[in-house]
Amino acid sequence: MKGRANVPGGAGRPRGRERQGQTRHEGLRGAIERRSAAPLVFLGGLPRWLLLVVICGLLVAGMAGTGWVGASGLLVLLAVLAWFAYLNWPALDVRGRALRLAAMVVLAAFAVSHLL
């Protein structure tokens, strides 16, 4: 059988970013996803233990620090968590969304308590 259907990259294969499990978003979500691609590739190239140490360091600095020092560590952690949650939001079920929202609310409450 001749034709492109049996050729790798032929007619039966999705093109571009519209591969299995991926959709192309427009507007604000698309812009944020495109701008996030390079930092995510960079973070993906780092050793996993390094990311864990940085996250734990921000959490410890935020919880042990007082005033602006503690609040800033927690707010940086909150910003990273919110960024990841925003990028993963369409793929999450209700339970995953609720857990991420709860974690962000707890971090925000601790950050505000450091400022008061």
PDB file of C-alpha atoms in Angstrom:
ATOM      1  CA  MET A   1       0.000   0.000   0.000  1.00  0.00           C
ATOM      2  CA  LYS A   2       1.506   3.248  -1.099  1.00  0.00           C
ATOM      3  CA  GLY A   3       0.782   6.567   0.497  1.00  0.00           C
ATOM      4  CA  ARG A   4       1.716   8.633   3.487  1.00  0.00           C
ATOM      5  CA  ALA A   5      -0.457   6.771   6.002  1.00  0.00           C
ATOM      6  CA  ASN A   6       2.193   4.070   6.560  1.00  0.00           C
ATOM      7  CA  VAL A   7       5.149   6.439   6.576  1.00  0.00           C
ATOM      8  CA  PRO A   8       6.425   7.803   9.917  1.00  0.00           C
ATOM      9  CA  GLY A   9       5.136  11.339  10.126  1.00  0.00           C
ATOM     10  CA  GLY A  10       2.499  10.569   7.515  1.00  0.00           C
ATOM     11  CA  ALA A  11      -1.192  11.383   7.412  1.00  0.00           C
ATOM     12  CA  GLY A  12      -2.094   9.326  10.480  1.00  0.00           C
ATOM     13  CA  ARG A  13       0.266  11.201  12.794  1.00  0.00           C
ATOM     14  CA  PRO A  14      -0.778  14.424  14.561  1.00  0.00           C
ATOM     15  CA  ARG A  15       1.240  17.442  13.540  1.00  0.00           C
ATOM     16  CA  GLY A  16       3.039  20.049  15.620  1.00  0.00           C
ATOM     17  CA  ARG A  17       2.019  20.539  19.232  1.00  0.00           C
ATOM     18  CA  GLU A  18      -1.308  18.769  18.753  1.00  0.00           C
ATOM     19  CA  ARG A  19       0.062  15.354  19.607  1.00  0.00           C
ATOM     20  CA  GLN A  20      -1.499  12.890  21.969  1.00  0.00           C
ATOM     21  CA  GLY A  21      -2.627  14.605  25.177  1.00  0.00           C
ATOM     22  CA  GLN A  22      -1.582  18.079  24.043  1.00  0.00           C
ATOM     23  CA  THR A  23      -3.744  20.894  22.821  1.00  0.00           C
ATOM     24  CA  ARG A  24      -2.842  24.285  21.519  1.00  0.00           C
ATOM     25  CA  HIS A  25      -4.122  27.089  23.734  1.00  0.00           C
ATOM     26  CA  GLU A  26      -4.595  30.666  22.642  1.00  0.00           C
ATOM     27  CA  GLY A  27      -4.797  33.878  24.587  1.00  0.00           C
ATOM     28  CA  LEU A  28      -3.358  34.297  28.067  1.00  0.00           C
ATOM     29  CA  ARG A  29      -2.982  30.556  28.771  1.00  0.00           C
ATOM     30  CA  GLY A  30      -1.119  30.002  25.504  1.00  0.00           C
ATOM     31  CA  ALA A  31       1.172  32.949  26.167  1.00  0.00           C
ATOM     32  CA  ILE A  32       1.988  31.739  29.676  1.00  0.00           C
ATOM     33  CA  GLU A  33       2.604  28.196  28.444  1.00  0.00           C
ATOM     34  CA  ARG A  34       4.933  29.426  25.707  1.00  0.00           C
ATOM     35  CA  ARG A  35       6.842  31.702  28.121  1.00  0.00           C
ATOM     36  CA  SER A  36       7.090  28.864  30.652  1.00  0.00           C
ATOM     37  CA  ALA A  37       8.606  26.387  28.204  1.00  0.00           C
ATOM     38  CA  ALA A  38      12.231  27.522  28.560  1.00  0.00           C
ATOM     39  CA  PRO A  39      12.237  27.736  32.382  1.00  0.00           C
ATOM     40  CA  LEU A  40      10.562  24.323  32.596  1.00  0.00           C
ATOM     41  CA  VAL A  41      13.172  22.777  30.316  1.00  0.00           C
ATOM     42  CA  PHE A  42      15.890  24.351  32.484  1.00  0.00           C
ATOM     43  CA  LEU A  43      14.284  23.034  35.685  1.00  0.00           C
ATOM     44  CA  GLY A  44      13.855  19.619  34.094  1.00  0.00           C
ATOM     45  CA  GLY A  45      17.580  19.487  33.387  1.00  0.00           C
ATOM     46  CA  LEU A  46      18.556  20.115  37.008  1.00  0.00           C
ATOM     47  CA  PRO A  47      19.116  17.215  39.392  1.00  0.00           C
ATOM     48  CA  ARG A  48      15.972  16.350  41.328  1.00  0.00           C
ATOM     49  CA  TRP A  49      17.768  16.543  44.659  1.00  0.00           C
ATOM     50  CA  LEU A  50      18.715  20.168  43.962  1.00  0.00           C
ATOM     51  CA  LEU A  51      15.099  21.191  43.394  1.00  0.00           C
ATOM     52  CA  LEU A  52      14.098  19.413  46.590  1.00  0.00           C
ATOM     53  CA  VAL A  53      16.839  21.190  48.565  1.00  0.00           C
ATOM     54  CA  VAL A  54      15.802  24.602  47.192  1.00  0.00           C
ATOM     55  CA  ILE A  55      12.106  24.014  47.953  1.00  0.00           C
ATOM     56  CA  CYS A  56      12.882  22.751  51.464  1.00  0.00           C
ATOM     57  CA  GLY A  57      15.272  25.672  52.014  1.00  0.00           C
ATOM     58  CA  LEU A  58      12.573  28.177  51.056  1.00  0.00           C
ATOM     59  CA  LEU A  59      10.079  26.445  53.346  1.00  0.00           C
ATOM     60  CA  VAL A  60      12.487  26.340  56.304  1.00  0.00           C
ATOM     61  CA  ALA A  61      13.564  29.955  55.756  1.00  0.00           C
ATOM     62  CA  GLY A  62       9.923  30.972  55.540  1.00  0.00           C
ATOM     63  CA  MET A  63       8.866  29.135  58.661  1.00  0.00           C
ATOM     64  CA  ALA A  64      11.931  29.983  60.765  1.00  0.00           C
ATOM     65  CA  GLY A  65      12.375  33.548  59.557  1.00  0.00           C
ATOM     66  CA  THR A  66      10.508  36.457  61.033  1.00  0.00           C
ATOM     67  CA  GLY A  67       8.957  39.487  59.397  1.00  0.00           C
ATOM     68  CA  TRP A  68       9.809  40.133  55.777  1.00  0.00           C
ATOM     69  CA  VAL A  69      12.481  37.429  55.644  1.00  0.00           C
ATOM     70  CA  GLY A  70      10.059  34.641  56.496  1.00  0.00           C
ATOM     71  CA  ALA A  71       7.235  36.072  54.442  1.00  0.00           C
ATOM     72  CA  SER A  72       9.422  36.485  51.355  1.00  0.00           C
ATOM     73  CA  GLY A  73      10.561  32.843  51.463  1.00  0.00           C
ATOM     74  CA  LEU A  74       6.969  31.665  51.728  1.00  0.00           C
ATOM     75  CA  LEU A  75       5.776  34.044  49.005  1.00  0.00           C
ATOM     76  CA  VAL A  76       8.445  32.813  46.580  1.00  0.00           C
ATOM     77  CA  LEU A  77       7.374  29.257  47.337  1.00  0.00           C
ATOM     78  CA  LEU A  78       3.736  30.279  46.867  1.00  0.00           C
ATOM     79  CA  ALA A  79       4.526  31.855  43.485  1.00  0.00           C
ATOM     80  CA  VAL A  80       6.277  28.687  42.262  1.00  0.00           C
ATOM     81  CA  LEU A  81       3.423  26.491  43.479  1.00  0.00           C
ATOM     82  CA  ALA A  82       0.848  28.779  41.841  1.00  0.00           C
ATOM     83  CA  TRP A  83       2.791  28.720  38.562  1.00  0.00           C
ATOM     84  CA  PHE A  84       2.937  24.912  38.532  1.00  0.00           C
ATOM     85  CA  ALA A  85      -0.737  24.678  39.534  1.00  0.00           C
ATOM     86  CA  TYR A  86      -1.753  27.039  36.717  1.00  0.00           C
ATOM     87  CA  LEU A  87       0.169  25.028  34.142  1.00  0.00           C
ATOM     88  CA  ASN A  88      -1.274  21.705  35.349  1.00  0.00           C
ATOM     89  CA  TRP A  89      -4.814  22.927  36.074  1.00  0.00           C
ATOM     90  CA  PRO A  90      -6.508  21.574  32.904  1.00  0.00           C
ATOM     91  CA  ALA A  91      -5.116  18.082  33.519  1.00  0.00           C
ATOM     92  CA  LEU A  92      -6.080  17.908  37.213  1.00  0.00           C
ATOM     93  CA  ASP A  93      -9.184  16.342  38.673  1.00  0.00           C
ATOM     94  CA  VAL A  94     -11.213  18.014  41.433  1.00  0.00           C
ATOM     95  CA  ARG A  95      -9.146  16.439  44.218  1.00  0.00           C
ATOM     96  CA  GLY A  96      -5.852  17.626  42.711  1.00  0.00           C
ATOM     97  CA  ARG A  97      -7.189  21.142  42.272  1.00  0.00           C
ATOM     98  CA  ALA A  98      -8.487  21.227  45.844  1.00  0.00           C
ATOM     99  CA  LEU A  99      -5.145  20.069  47.256  1.00  0.00           C
ATOM    100  CA  ARG A 100      -3.215  22.701  45.326  1.00  0.00           C
ATOM    101  CA  LEU A 101      -5.627  25.434  46.387  1.00  0.00           C
ATOM    102  CA  ALA A 102      -5.410  24.309  50.022  1.00  0.00           C
ATOM    103  CA  ALA A 103      -1.604  24.345  49.927  1.00  0.00           C
ATOM    104  CA  MET A 104      -1.595  27.840  48.426  1.00  0.00           C
ATOM    105  CA  VAL A 105      -4.059  29.120  51.033  1.00  0.00           C
ATOM    106  CA  VAL A 106      -1.945  27.670  53.878  1.00  0.00           C
ATOM    107  CA  LEU A 107       1.260  29.220  52.466  1.00  0.00           C
ATOM    108  CA  ALA A 108      -0.465  32.578  52.017  1.00  0.00           C
ATOM    109  CA  ALA A 109      -1.841  32.451  55.582  1.00  0.00           C
ATOM    110  CA  PHE A 110       1.621  31.716  57.015  1.00  0.00           C
ATOM    111  CA  ALA A 111       3.147  34.530  54.942  1.00  0.00           C
ATOM    112  CA  VAL A 112       0.532  37.009  56.172  1.00  0.00           C
ATOM    113  CA  SER A 113       1.041  35.849  59.768  1.00  0.00           C
ATOM    114  CA  HIS A 114       4.747  36.677  59.448  1.00  0.00           C
ATOM    115  CA  LEU A 115       3.901  40.181  58.320  1.00  0.00           C
ATOM    116  CA  LEU A 116       1.455  40.911  61.149  1.00  0.00           C
TER     117      LEU A 116
END
